[in-house]
Structure formats: structure tokens, C-alpha cells
Short mmCIF file of C-alpha atoms in Angstrom, two decimals:
data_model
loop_
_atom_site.label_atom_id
_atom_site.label_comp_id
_atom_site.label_asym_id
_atom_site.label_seq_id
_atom_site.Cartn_x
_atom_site.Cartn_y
_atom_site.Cartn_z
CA UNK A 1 -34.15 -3.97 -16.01
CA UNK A 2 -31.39 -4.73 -18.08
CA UNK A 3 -29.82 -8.54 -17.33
CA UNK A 4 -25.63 -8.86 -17.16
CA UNK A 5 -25.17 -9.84 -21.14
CA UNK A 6 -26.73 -6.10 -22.31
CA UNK A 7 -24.85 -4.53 -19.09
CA UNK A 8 -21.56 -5.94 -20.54
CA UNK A 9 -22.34 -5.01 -24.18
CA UNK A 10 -23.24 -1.41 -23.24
CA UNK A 11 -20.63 -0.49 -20.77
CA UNK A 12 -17.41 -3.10 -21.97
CA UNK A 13 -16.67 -0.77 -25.23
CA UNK A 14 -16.74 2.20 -22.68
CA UNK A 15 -14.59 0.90 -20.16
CA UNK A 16 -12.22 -0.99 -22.80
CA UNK A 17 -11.99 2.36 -24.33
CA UNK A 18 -11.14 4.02 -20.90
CA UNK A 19 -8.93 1.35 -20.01
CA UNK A 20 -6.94 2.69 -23.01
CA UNK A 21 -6.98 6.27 -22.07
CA UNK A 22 -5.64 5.69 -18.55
CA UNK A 23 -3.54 2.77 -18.44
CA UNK A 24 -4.93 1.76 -15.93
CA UNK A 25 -5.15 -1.73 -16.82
CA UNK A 26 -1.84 -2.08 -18.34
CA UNK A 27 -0.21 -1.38 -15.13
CA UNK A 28 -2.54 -4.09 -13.31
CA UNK A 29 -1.21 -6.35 -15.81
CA UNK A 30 2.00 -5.45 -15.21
CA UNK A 31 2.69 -4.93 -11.53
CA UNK A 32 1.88 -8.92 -10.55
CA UNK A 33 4.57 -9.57 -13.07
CA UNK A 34 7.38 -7.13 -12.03
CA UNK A 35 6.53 -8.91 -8.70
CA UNK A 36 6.56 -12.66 -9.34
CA UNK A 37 9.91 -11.62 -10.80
CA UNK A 38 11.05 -9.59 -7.73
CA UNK A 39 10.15 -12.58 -5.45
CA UNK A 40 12.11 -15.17 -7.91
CA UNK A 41 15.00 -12.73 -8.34
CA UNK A 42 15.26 -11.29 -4.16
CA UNK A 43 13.56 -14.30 -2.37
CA UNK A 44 16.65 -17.07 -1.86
CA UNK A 45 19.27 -14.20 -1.43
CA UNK A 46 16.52 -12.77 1.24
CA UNK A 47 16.36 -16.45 2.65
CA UNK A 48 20.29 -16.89 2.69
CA UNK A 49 20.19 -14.06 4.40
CA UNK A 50 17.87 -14.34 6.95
CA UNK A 51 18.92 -17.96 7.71
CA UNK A 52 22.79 -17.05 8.64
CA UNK A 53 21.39 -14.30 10.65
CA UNK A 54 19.14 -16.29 13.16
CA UNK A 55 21.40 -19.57 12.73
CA UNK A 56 17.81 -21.42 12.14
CA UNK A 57 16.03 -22.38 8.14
CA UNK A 58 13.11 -20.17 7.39
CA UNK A 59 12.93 -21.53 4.16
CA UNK A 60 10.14 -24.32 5.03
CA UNK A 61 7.92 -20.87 5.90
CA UNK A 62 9.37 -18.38 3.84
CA UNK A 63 7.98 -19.85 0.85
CA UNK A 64 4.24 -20.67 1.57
CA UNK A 65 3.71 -17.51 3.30
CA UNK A 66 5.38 -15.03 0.19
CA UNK A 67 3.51 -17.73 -2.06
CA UNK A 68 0.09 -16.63 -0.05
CA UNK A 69 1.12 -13.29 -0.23
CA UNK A 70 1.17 -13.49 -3.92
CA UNK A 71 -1.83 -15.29 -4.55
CA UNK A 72 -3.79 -12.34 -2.85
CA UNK A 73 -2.04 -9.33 -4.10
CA UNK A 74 -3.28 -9.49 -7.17
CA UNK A 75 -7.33 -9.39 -6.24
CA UNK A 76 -6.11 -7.07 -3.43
CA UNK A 77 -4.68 -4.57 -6.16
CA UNK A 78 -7.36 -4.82 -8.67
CA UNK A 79 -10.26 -4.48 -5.77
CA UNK A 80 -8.13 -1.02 -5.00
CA UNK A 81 -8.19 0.33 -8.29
CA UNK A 82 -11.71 -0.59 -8.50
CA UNK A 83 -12.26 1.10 -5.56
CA UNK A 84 -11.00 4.22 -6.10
CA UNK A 85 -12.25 4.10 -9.25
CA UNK A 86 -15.69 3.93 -7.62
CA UNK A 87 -15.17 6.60 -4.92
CA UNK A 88 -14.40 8.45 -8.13
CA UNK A 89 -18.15 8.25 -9.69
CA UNK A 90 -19.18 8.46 -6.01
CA UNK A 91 -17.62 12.04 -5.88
CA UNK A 92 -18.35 12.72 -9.93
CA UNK A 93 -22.22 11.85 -9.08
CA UNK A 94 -22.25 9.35 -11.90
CA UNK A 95 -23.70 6.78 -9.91
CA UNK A 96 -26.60 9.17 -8.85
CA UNK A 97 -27.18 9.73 -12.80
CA UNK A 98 -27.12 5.88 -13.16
CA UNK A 99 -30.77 5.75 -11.50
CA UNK A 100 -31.95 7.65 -14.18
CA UNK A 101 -30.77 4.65 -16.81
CA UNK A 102 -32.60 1.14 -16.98
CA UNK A 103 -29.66 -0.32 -15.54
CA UNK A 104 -30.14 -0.82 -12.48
CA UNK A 105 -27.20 -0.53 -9.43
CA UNK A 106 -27.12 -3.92 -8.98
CA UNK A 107 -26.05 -5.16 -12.02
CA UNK A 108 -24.16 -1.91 -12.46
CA UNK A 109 -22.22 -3.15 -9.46
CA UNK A 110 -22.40 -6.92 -10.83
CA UNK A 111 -20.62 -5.44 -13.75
CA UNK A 112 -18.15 -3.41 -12.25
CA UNK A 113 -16.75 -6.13 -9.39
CA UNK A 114 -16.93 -9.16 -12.28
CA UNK A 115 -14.27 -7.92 -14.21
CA UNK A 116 -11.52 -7.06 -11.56
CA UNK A 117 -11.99 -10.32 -10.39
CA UNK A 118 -11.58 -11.77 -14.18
CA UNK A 119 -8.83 -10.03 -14.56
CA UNK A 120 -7.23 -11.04 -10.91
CA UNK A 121 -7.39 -15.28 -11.70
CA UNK A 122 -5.72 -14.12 -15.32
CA UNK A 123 -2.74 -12.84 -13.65
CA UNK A 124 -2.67 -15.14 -10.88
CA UNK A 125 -2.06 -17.69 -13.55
CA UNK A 126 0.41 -16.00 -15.32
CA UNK A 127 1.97 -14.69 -12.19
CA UNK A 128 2.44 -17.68 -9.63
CA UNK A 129 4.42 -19.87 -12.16
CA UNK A 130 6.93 -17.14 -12.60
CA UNK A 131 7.69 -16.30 -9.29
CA UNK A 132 8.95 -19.95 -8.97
CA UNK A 133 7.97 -20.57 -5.21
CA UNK A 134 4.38 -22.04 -6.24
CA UNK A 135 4.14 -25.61 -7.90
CA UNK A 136 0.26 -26.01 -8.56
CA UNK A 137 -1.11 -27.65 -11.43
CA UNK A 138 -2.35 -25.59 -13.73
CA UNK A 139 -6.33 -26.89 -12.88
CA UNK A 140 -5.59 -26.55 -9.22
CA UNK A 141 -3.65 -23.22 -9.76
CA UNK A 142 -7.33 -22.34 -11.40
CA UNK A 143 -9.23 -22.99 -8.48
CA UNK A 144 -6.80 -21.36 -5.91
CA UNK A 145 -7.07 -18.16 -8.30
CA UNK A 146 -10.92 -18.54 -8.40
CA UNK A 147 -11.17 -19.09 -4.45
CA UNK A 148 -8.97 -15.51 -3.96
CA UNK A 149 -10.72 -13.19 -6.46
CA UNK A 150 -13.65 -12.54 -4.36
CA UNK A 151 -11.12 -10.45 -2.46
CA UNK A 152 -10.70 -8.18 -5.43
CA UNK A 153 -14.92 -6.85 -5.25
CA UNK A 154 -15.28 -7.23 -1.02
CA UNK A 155 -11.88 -4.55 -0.98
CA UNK A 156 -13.30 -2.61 -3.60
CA UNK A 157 -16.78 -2.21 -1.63
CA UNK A 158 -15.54 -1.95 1.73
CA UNK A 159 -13.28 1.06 0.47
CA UNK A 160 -16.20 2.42 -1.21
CA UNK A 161 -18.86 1.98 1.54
CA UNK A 162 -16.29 2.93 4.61
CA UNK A 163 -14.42 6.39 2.72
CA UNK A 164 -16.54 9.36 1.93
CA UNK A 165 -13.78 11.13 -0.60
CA UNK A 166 -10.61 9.18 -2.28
CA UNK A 167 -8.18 10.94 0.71
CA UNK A 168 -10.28 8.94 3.01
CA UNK A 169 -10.10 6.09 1.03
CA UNK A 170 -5.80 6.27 1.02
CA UNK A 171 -6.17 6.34 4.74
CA UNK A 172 -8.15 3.47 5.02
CA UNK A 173 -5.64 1.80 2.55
CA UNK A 174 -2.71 2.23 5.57
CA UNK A 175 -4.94 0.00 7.63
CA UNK A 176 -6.15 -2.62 4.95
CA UNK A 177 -2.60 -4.13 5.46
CA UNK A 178 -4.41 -5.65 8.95
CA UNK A 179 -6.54 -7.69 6.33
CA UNK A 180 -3.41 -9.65 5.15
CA UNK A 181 -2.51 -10.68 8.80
CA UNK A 182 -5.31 -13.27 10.10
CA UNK A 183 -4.46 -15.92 7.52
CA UNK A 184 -0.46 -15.29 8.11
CA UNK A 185 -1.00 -15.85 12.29
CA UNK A 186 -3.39 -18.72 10.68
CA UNK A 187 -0.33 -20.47 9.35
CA UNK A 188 0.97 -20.82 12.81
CA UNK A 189 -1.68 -21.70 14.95
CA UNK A 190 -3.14 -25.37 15.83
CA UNK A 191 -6.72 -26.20 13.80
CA UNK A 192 -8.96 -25.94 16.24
CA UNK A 193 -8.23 -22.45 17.81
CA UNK A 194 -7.48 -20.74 14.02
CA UNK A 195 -11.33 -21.17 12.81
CA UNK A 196 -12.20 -18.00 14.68
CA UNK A 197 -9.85 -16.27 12.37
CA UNK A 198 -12.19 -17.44 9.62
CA UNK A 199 -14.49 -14.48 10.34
CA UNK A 200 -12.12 -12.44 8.46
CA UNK A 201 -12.59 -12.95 4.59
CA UNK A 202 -8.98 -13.31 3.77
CA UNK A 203 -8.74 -16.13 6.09
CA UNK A 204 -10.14 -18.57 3.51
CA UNK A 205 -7.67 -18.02 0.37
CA UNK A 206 -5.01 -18.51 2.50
CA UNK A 207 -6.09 -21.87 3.81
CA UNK A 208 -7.22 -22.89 0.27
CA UNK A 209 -3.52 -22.25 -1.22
CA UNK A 210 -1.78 -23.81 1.40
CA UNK A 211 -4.22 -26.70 1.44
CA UNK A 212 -3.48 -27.07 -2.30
CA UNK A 213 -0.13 -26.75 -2.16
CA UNK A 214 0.14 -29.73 0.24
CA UNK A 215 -2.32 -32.04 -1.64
CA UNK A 216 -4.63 -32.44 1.17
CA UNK A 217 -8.50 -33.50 0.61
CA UNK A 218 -9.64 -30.51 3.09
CA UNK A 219 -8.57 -28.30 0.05
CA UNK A 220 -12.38 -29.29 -1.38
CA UNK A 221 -13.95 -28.12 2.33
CA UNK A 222 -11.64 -24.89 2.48
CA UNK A 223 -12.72 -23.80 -1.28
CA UNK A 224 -16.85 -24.34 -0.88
CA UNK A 225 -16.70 -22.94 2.49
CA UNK A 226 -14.54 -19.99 1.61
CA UNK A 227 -16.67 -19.55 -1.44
CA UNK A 228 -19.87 -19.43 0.22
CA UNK A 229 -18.44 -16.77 3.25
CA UNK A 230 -17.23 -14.81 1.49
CA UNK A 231 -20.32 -14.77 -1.28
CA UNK A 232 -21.81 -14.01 1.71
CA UNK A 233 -20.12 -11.10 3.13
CA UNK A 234 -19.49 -9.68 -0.30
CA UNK A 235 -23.54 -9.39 0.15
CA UNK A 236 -23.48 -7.51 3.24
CA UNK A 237 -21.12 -5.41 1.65
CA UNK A 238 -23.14 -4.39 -1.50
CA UNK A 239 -26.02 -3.85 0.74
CA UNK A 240 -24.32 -1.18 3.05
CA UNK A 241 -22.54 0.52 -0.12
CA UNK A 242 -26.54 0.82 -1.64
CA UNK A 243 -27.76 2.48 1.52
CA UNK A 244 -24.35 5.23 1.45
CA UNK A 245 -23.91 5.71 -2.15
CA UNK A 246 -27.53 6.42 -3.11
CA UNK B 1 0.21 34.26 13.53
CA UNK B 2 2.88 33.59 10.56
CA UNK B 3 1.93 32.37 7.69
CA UNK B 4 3.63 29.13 8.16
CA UNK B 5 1.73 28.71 11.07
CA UNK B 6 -1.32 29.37 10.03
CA UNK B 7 -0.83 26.78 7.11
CA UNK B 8 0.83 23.79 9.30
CA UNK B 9 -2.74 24.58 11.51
CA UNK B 10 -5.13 24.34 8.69
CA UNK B 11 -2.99 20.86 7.16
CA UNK B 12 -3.29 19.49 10.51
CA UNK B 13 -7.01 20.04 10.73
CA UNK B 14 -7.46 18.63 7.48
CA UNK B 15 -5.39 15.36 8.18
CA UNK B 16 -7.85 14.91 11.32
CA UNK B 17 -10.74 15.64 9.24
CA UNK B 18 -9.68 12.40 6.79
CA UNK B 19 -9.04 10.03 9.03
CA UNK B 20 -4.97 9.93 8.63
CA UNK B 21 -5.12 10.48 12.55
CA UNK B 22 -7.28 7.53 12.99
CA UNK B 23 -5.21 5.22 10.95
CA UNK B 24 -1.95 5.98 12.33
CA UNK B 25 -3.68 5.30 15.52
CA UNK B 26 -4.86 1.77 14.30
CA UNK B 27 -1.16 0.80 12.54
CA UNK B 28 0.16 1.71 16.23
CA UNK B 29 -1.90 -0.90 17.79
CA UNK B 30 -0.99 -3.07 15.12
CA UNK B 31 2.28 -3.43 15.02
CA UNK B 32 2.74 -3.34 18.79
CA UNK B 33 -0.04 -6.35 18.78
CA UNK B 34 2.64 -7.96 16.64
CA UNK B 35 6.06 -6.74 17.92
CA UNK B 36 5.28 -8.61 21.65
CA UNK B 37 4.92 -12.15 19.53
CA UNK B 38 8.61 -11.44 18.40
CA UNK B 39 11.95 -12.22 20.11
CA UNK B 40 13.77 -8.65 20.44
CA UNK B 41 16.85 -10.05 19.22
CA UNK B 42 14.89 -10.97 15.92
CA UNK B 43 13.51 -7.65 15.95
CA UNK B 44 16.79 -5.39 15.59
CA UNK B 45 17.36 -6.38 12.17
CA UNK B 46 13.77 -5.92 10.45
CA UNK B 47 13.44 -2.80 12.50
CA UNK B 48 14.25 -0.30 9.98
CA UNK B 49 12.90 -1.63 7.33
CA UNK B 50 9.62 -1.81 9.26
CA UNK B 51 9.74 1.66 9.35
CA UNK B 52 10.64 2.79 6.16
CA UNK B 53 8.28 0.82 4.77
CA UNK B 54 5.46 2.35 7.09
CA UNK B 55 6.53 5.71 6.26
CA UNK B 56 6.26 5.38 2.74
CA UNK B 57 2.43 5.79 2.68
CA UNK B 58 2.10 8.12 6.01
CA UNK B 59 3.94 10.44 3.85
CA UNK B 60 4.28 9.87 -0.09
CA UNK B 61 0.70 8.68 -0.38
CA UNK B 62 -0.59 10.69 2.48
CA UNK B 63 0.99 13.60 0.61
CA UNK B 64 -0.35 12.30 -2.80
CA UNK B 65 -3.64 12.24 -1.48
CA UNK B 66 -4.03 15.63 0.12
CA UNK B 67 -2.47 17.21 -3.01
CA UNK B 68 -5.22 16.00 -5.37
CA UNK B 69 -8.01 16.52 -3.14
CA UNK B 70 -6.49 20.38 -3.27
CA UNK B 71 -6.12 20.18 -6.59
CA UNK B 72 -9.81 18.63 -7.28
CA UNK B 73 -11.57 21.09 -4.84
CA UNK B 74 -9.58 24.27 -6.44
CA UNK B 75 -8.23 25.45 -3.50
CA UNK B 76 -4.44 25.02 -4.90
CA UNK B 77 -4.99 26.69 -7.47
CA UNK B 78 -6.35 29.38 -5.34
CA UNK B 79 -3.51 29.63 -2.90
CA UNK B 80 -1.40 30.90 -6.45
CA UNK B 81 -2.88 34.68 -5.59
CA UNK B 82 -2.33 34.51 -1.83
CA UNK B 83 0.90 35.80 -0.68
CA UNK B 84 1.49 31.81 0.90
CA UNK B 85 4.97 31.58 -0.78
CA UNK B 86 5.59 27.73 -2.72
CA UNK B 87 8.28 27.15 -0.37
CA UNK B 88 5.73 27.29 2.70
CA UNK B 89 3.16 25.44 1.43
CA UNK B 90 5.61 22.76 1.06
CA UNK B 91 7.39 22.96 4.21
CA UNK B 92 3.31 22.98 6.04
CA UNK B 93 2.66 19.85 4.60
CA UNK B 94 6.70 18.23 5.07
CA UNK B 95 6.43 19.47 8.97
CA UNK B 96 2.97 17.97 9.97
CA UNK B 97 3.59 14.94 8.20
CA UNK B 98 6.70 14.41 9.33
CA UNK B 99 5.67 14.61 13.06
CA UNK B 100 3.15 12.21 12.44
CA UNK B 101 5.31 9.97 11.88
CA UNK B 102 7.73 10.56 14.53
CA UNK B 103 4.54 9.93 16.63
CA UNK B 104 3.87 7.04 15.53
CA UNK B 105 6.87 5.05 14.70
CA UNK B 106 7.94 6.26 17.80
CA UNK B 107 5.13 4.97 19.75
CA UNK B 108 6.00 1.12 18.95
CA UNK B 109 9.38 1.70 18.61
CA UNK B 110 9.13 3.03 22.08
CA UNK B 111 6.73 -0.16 22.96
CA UNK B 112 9.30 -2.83 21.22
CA UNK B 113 12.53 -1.07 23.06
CA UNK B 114 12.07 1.16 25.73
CA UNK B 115 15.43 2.65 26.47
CA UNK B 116 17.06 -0.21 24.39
CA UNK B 117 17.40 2.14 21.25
CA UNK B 118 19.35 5.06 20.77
CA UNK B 119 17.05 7.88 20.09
CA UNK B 120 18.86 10.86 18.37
CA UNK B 121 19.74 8.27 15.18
CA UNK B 122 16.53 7.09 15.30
CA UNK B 123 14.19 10.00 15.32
CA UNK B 124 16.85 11.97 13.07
CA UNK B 125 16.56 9.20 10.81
CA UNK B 126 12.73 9.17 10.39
CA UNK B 127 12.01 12.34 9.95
CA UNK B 128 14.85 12.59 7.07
CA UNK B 129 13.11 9.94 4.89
CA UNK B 130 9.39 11.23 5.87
CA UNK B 131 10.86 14.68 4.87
CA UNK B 132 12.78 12.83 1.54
CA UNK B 133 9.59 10.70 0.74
CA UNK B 134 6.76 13.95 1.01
CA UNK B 135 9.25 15.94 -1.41
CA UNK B 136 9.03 13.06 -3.74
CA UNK B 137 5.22 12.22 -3.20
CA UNK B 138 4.92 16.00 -4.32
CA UNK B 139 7.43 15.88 -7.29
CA UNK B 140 5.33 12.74 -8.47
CA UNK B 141 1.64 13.68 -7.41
CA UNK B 142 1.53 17.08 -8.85
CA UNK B 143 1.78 15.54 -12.07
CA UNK B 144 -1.23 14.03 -12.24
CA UNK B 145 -5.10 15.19 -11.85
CA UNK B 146 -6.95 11.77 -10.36
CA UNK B 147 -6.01 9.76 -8.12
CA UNK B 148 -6.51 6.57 -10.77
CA UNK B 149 -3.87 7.84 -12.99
CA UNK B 150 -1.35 8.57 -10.06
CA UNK B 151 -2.02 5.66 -7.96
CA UNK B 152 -0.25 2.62 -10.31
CA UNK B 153 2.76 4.65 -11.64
CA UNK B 154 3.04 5.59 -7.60
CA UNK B 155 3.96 1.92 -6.95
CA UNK B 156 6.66 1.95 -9.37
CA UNK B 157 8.12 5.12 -8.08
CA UNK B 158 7.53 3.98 -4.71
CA UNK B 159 9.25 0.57 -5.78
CA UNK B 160 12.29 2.31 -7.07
CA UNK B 161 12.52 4.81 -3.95
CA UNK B 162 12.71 1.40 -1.64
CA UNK B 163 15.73 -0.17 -3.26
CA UNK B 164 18.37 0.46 -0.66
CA UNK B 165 15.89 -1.45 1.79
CA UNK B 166 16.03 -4.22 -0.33
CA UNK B 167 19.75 -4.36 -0.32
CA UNK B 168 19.80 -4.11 3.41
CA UNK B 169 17.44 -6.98 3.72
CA UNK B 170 19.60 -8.77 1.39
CA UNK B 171 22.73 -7.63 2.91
CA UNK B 172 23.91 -6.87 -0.33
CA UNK B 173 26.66 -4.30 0.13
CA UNK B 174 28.26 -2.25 -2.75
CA UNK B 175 29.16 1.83 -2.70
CA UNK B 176 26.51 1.91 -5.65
CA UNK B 177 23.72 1.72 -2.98
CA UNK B 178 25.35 4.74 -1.34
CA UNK B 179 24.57 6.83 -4.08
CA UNK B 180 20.99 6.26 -3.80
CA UNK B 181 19.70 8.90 -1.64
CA UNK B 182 16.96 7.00 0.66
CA UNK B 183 20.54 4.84 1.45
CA UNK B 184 21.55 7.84 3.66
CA UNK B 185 18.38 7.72 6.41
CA UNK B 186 18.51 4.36 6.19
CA UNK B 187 22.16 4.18 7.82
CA UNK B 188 21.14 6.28 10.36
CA UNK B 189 17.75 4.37 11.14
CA UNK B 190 20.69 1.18 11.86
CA UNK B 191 22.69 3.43 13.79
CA UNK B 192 19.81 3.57 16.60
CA UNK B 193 20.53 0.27 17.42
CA UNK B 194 24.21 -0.43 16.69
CA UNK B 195 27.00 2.23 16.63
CA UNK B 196 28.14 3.60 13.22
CA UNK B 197 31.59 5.00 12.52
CA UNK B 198 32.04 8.54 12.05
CA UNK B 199 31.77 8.95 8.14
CA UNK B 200 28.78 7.17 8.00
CA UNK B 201 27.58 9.65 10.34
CA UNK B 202 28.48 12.53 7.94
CA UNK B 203 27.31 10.23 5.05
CA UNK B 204 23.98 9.88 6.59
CA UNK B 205 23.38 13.53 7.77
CA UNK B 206 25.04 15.13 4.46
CA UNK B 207 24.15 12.98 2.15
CA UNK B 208 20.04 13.17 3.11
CA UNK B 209 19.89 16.87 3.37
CA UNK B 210 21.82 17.42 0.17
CA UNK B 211 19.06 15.48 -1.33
CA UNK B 212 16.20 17.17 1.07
CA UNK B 213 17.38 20.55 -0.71
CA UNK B 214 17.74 19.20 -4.38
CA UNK B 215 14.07 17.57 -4.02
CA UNK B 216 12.68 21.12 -2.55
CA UNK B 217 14.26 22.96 -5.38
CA UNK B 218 12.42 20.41 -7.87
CA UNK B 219 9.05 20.74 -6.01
CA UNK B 220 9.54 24.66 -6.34
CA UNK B 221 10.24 23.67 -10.02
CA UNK B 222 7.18 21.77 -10.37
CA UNK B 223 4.92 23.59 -8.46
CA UNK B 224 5.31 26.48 -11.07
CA UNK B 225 5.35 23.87 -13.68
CA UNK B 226 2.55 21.98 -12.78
CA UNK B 227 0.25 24.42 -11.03
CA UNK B 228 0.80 28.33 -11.69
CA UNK B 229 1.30 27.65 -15.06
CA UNK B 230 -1.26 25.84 -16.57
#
């Protein structure tokens, strides 16, 4: 058994040096950017826009629900690359050739869904302050990134666990868009009748950056909550993508 | 049976077989879940971009995706020595993909407006941008072996094939957008629910299937490019 320090000195030279190859991670770098700009540069001509059409101001729910929409792209991007990347050494059989290595799947896993998420709170930080719509402190721009990166591994695993080949896995991506609904309706709804929409991972970033963004205390309840769900169904997940992969 | 048809069967069996049936199905429900929360006179405007933006991965990514599972399993590479001509194999994949779509943005466009819409714009319109956006998922797909390297530089293509939607949603009107050839469907996808003048009409028809035959001879292009020749 190999513990997560060896897993990341054995395999982080590999996948830097793949990273290199493919681009793959300059793009994830880039796209957040390209569209923290695209919000700053389209949203208030979008807003003047909408607002003389329907003689009423969106503007008070324009900006938290783009802002939301941001904060979750980026783990929602990097869990799809990882994904796919995933279903690709599910159809390669390199996973199957991993049993034959001391590392085991679980910190080969633990390995492979830490660094998307890494990689997702980077960007968030980079990304929300350019996009202009989101006014966080920097600590409490931290924790809002940190409370929406678990959405980076569960996407990655549920595309893994649910597709059988990567077409399958582009199909399912038409309907992962339903994910990114619950916490928008959320918004919307009165306290008590939006918890059942808590069942839904996604749920829980949005409450934490909208709790944040308004300086209220229940921003402390919606982070260690949301943490421990979605620990928890991130969990379930690994355990169903162990009984299909292997 | 023709060729054609015996193609546009075997495509069709092999979108069921991968779930694009199922998903379609699911978006369907969706939207129209979503479409009876919102006031139809809110509705008119976002309309078309709601659409375009659906079709974009019913057919470019769709597209995308079956290529390279052909290309990984062989069996493109294989259809080279059958006498299945390029221009076929294109036209399989452009016709069942297209009437997906007309299936299912029709169904909750149907839902949302009943006879409220006018029809021949609207289902002219969609299936000239699924038939523009599976020419161009080809042109960019075929470039590329896996669907890691394709699927990032998609976005940006993607990005750059959705700009006249932006302008509409901006209502940001200059001839430059009219050059852009997704501009064309797009004025007829408006046209289903208010009247157009005459030369945007011809714009709208012309215009798109100029571009539908410069992006098929491309594909031909790059099929030979990208496939028979390597």
C-alpha cells in the first residue's frame, strides 16, 4: 500500500509531463478566464437589455445567479475533463493494469480527483475577481472556492460510474446541465420548502456563495453541512465506480 | 435498400445504442418542467437562443462524439474501401441528427406554444443550424484522435460559432453580424414568432445554405485529409 505523498511523487512527473503533451491543462486554465471576461465584458449590456425589454430591473438577480454560475463552472469543467479522462483508462484498460501495481485504486482515485479540485479553487480565485460581479474577500472567496470543488471529483465519478464508453459519457453531459438547476430554483424559493433541494450536491455551493456574498452567519452552517454531504456522496460515488470499473 | 439508407439506419441504431435517445428524452422533460414557471410573453425573446444553444451539443458534440468512437473502433477507416461515398456518410449522420432535433426542440416548443408559433420558420430554422453545426462538429472533430484533445479546443470553436446569439441577446445590431453564417438560422428561428421582411427571408434561406454547401465541401476536404490519407 502506497500512502498519498509516494502516489503524488510517482504519478505528478507523469501527469505534469502529460499535461504538457495535451494541453489539456492550459485550456482549463484558460477557459474560466476567457469567461470571467465574457461575463464583465456582455453582462450589463445583457442586463440593459433585458431590463428595457420586460420594463422591470433584473439586475438585483442577474448578478448572484451568473456569480453562482461562475463559482461552479470551474469544478464542473475540471470534474469533466477528469472524467473523460478516466472513461479513457476505463476503455485503455489501464485501470485494470493498476491492480497489478502496489498502488492501490483508492488512492489512485484519491490522486486523480485531488488535483482537479486544486486546480478548480486556483482559478476560482483568479477568476471571480475578474469577472467583476463577485466582491468576496479574498479569505472568504477561499472558502466559497473550497466549499464548490468537491463538485469537480463527484462529476468526474458520476460520468465515470454512469457511461460505459466516452460517447456515452457526451450524452450524459447534455443532461448534467439539470445539475446546475436545483440551487438556481433554490434562489427563489422560501427556506423552509428549498432544503429538499439539498439532496442534490450542487445545492450546497450555491447557498454557501450567496450566503457569503450577503455576510450572513448561516454561511458557517451552509459550508460544514455542504462539506460533509457532499464528502458523503462523493463516497457513494467512489464505491459504485469500484464495483463497475474493476 | 440505398446506400444512404442503409447508413442513416445503422447511425440511428447506434445513437439509440449510446443513450443520445435517452437524453434528448430527459432535456424534453426539462425544459418543459421549466418553460410552464415562465410568463409566455417572457418566453418569445429567449426562445431562440434556447434552442440554438440546445442544438449545439445534440449535434456538434453529438457528432464529435460518434466520429471518434468510429475513428477509435476502426470502423472509419474501414468504410474508406466500401463503395459508401464521403458525401453519404456525411449526409447519414447530418439527416438523423438533424431530425433529432426537430423532435425534440419541437416537442417543448410545441409544449411552450401550441399553435402560437409559426412553424415553417421555425422548423426550417432548426434544422439549418443542426445541419450548419454537424458540418462544423465534423470539420473540427476529425482533426483530432481522443476525445481529451478535442473536447477543450471544442468550447472555443463552439464559443466562436455562438456569437450572433450573443448579439441577439444583447440586441446589438450591426451588418457585421450578418456576415457570420450561424446569423442566417438565427433570423429565421425569430421569424417563427414575429414576421420578417422579405430580404431577411432570402438572407436567412440563402445565406445558410450557401454556407451548408461551403462547410460540406470542407468536410469532403477533410475527410480525405484527415482520414483516407493518413
Amino acid at each position: 500500500m502506497m500512502n498519498l505523498v509516494q502516489v503524488f511523487q510517482s504519478l505528478g512527473p507523469v501527469d505534469a509531463r502529460n499535461v504538457r503533451r495535451d494541453a489539456l491543462l492550459r485550456w482549463l486554465v484558460l477557459a474560466p478566464v476567457a469567461l470571467a471576461l465574457a461575463v464583465r465584458w456582455v453582462m450589463p449590456g445583457l442586463i440593459t437589455a433585458v431590463t428595457n425589454l420586460i420594463q422591470f430591473d433584473i439586475q438585483p438577480y442577474f448578478a448572484p445567479i451568473m456569480g453562482f454560475c461562475l463559482i461552479i463552472l470551474v469544478p464542473y469543467l475540471a470534474g469533466m475533463v477528469i472524467g473523460f479522462l478516466l472513461l479513457d483508462q476505463k476503455d485503455d484498460g489501464t485501470l485494470l493494469a493498476l491492480r497489478v501495481t502496489p498502488l492501490s485504486i483508492e488512492s489512485y482515485l484519491a490522486y486523480r480527483l485531488s488535483l482537479p479540485m486544486l486546480v478548480s479553487v486556483l482559478m476560482t480565485l483568479v477568476a471571480a475577481p475578474l469577472s467583476g460581479i463577485i466582491q468576496l474577500s479574498w479569505w472568504r472567496l477561499l472558502l466559497v472556492a473550497v466549499g464548490a470543488a468537491p463538485v469537480a471529483p463527484l462529476f468526474a465519478l458520476l460520468l465515470t460510474a454512469a457511461a460505459q464508453n466516452k460517447v456515452q459519457g457526451l450524452a450524459l453531459t447534455k443532461t448534467a446541465g439539470v445539475f446546475m438547476l436545483p440551487p438556481i430554483l433554490a434562489y427563489f424559493i422560501a427556506a423552509p420548502w428549498q432544503i429538499g433541494l439539498g439532496v442534490f450536491p450542487t445545492y450546497w455551493p450555491g447557498q454557501i456563495f450567496w450566503t457569503a456574498q450577503a455576510g450572513q452567519s448561516a454561511f458557517w452552517f451552509y459550508w460544514a453541512a455542504g462539506m460533509v454531504y457532499q464528502g458523503f456522496v462523493l463516497w457513494l460515488l467512489a464505491r459504485w465506480f469500484k464495483s463497475r470499473s474493476l | 435498400m440505398t446506400r444512404l439508407q442503409a447508413t442513416v439506419l445503422c447511425d440511428a441504431r447506434l445513437q439509440f445504442r449510446n443513450g443520445f435517445y435517452y437524453a434528448s428524452l430527459v432535456i424534453v422533460v426539462v425544459c418543459i418542467g421549466l418553460l410552464s414557471q415562465i410568463p409566455t410573453q417572457y418566453l418569445t425573446w429567449i426562445f431562440p437562443v434556447v434552442i440554438l444553444s440546445n442544438l449545439v451539443v445534440g449535434t456538434f458534440y453529438f457528432l464529435g462524439g460518434l466520429v471518434l468512437l468510429e475513428k477509435a473502433e476502426g470502423t472509419l477507416t474501414a468504410q474508406i474501401v466500401t463503395p459508401l461515398r464521403q458525401g453519404e456518410y456525411l449526409a447519414a449522420k447530418v439527416l438523423t441528427l438533424t431530425a433529432l432535433a426537430i423532435l425534440e426542440n419541437g416537442a417543448f416548443t410545441l409544449y411552450a406554444f401550441g399553435r402560437g408559433v409559426d412553424w415553417l420558420p421555425l422548423l426550417l430554422g432548426v434544422a439549418l443550424t443542426s445541419g450548419l453545426f454537424c458540418l462544423f462538429g465534423f470539420l473540427v472533430v476529425v482533426r483530432y484522435d481522443s476525445i481529451n484533445e478535442y473536447l477543450l479546443p471544442s468550447m472555443a470553436y463552439t464559443a466562436a460559432a455562438s456569437l450572433p446569439m450573443i448579439a441577439y441577446l444583447m440586441q446589438w445590431d450591426s451588418w457585421l453580424v450578418y456576415v457570420h453564417p450561424w446569423q442566417a438560422p438565427l433570423v429565421l428561428l425569430q421569424a417563427a414568432w414575429q414576421p420578417i421582411a422579405a430580404w431577411q427571408w432570402t438572407y436567412g434561406l440563402g445565406y445558410s445554405l450557401l454556407w451548408l454547401a461551403l462547410l460540406f465541401w470542407a468536410c469532403r476536404r477533410a475527410f480525405y485529409r484527415f482520414v483516407v490519407r493518413v
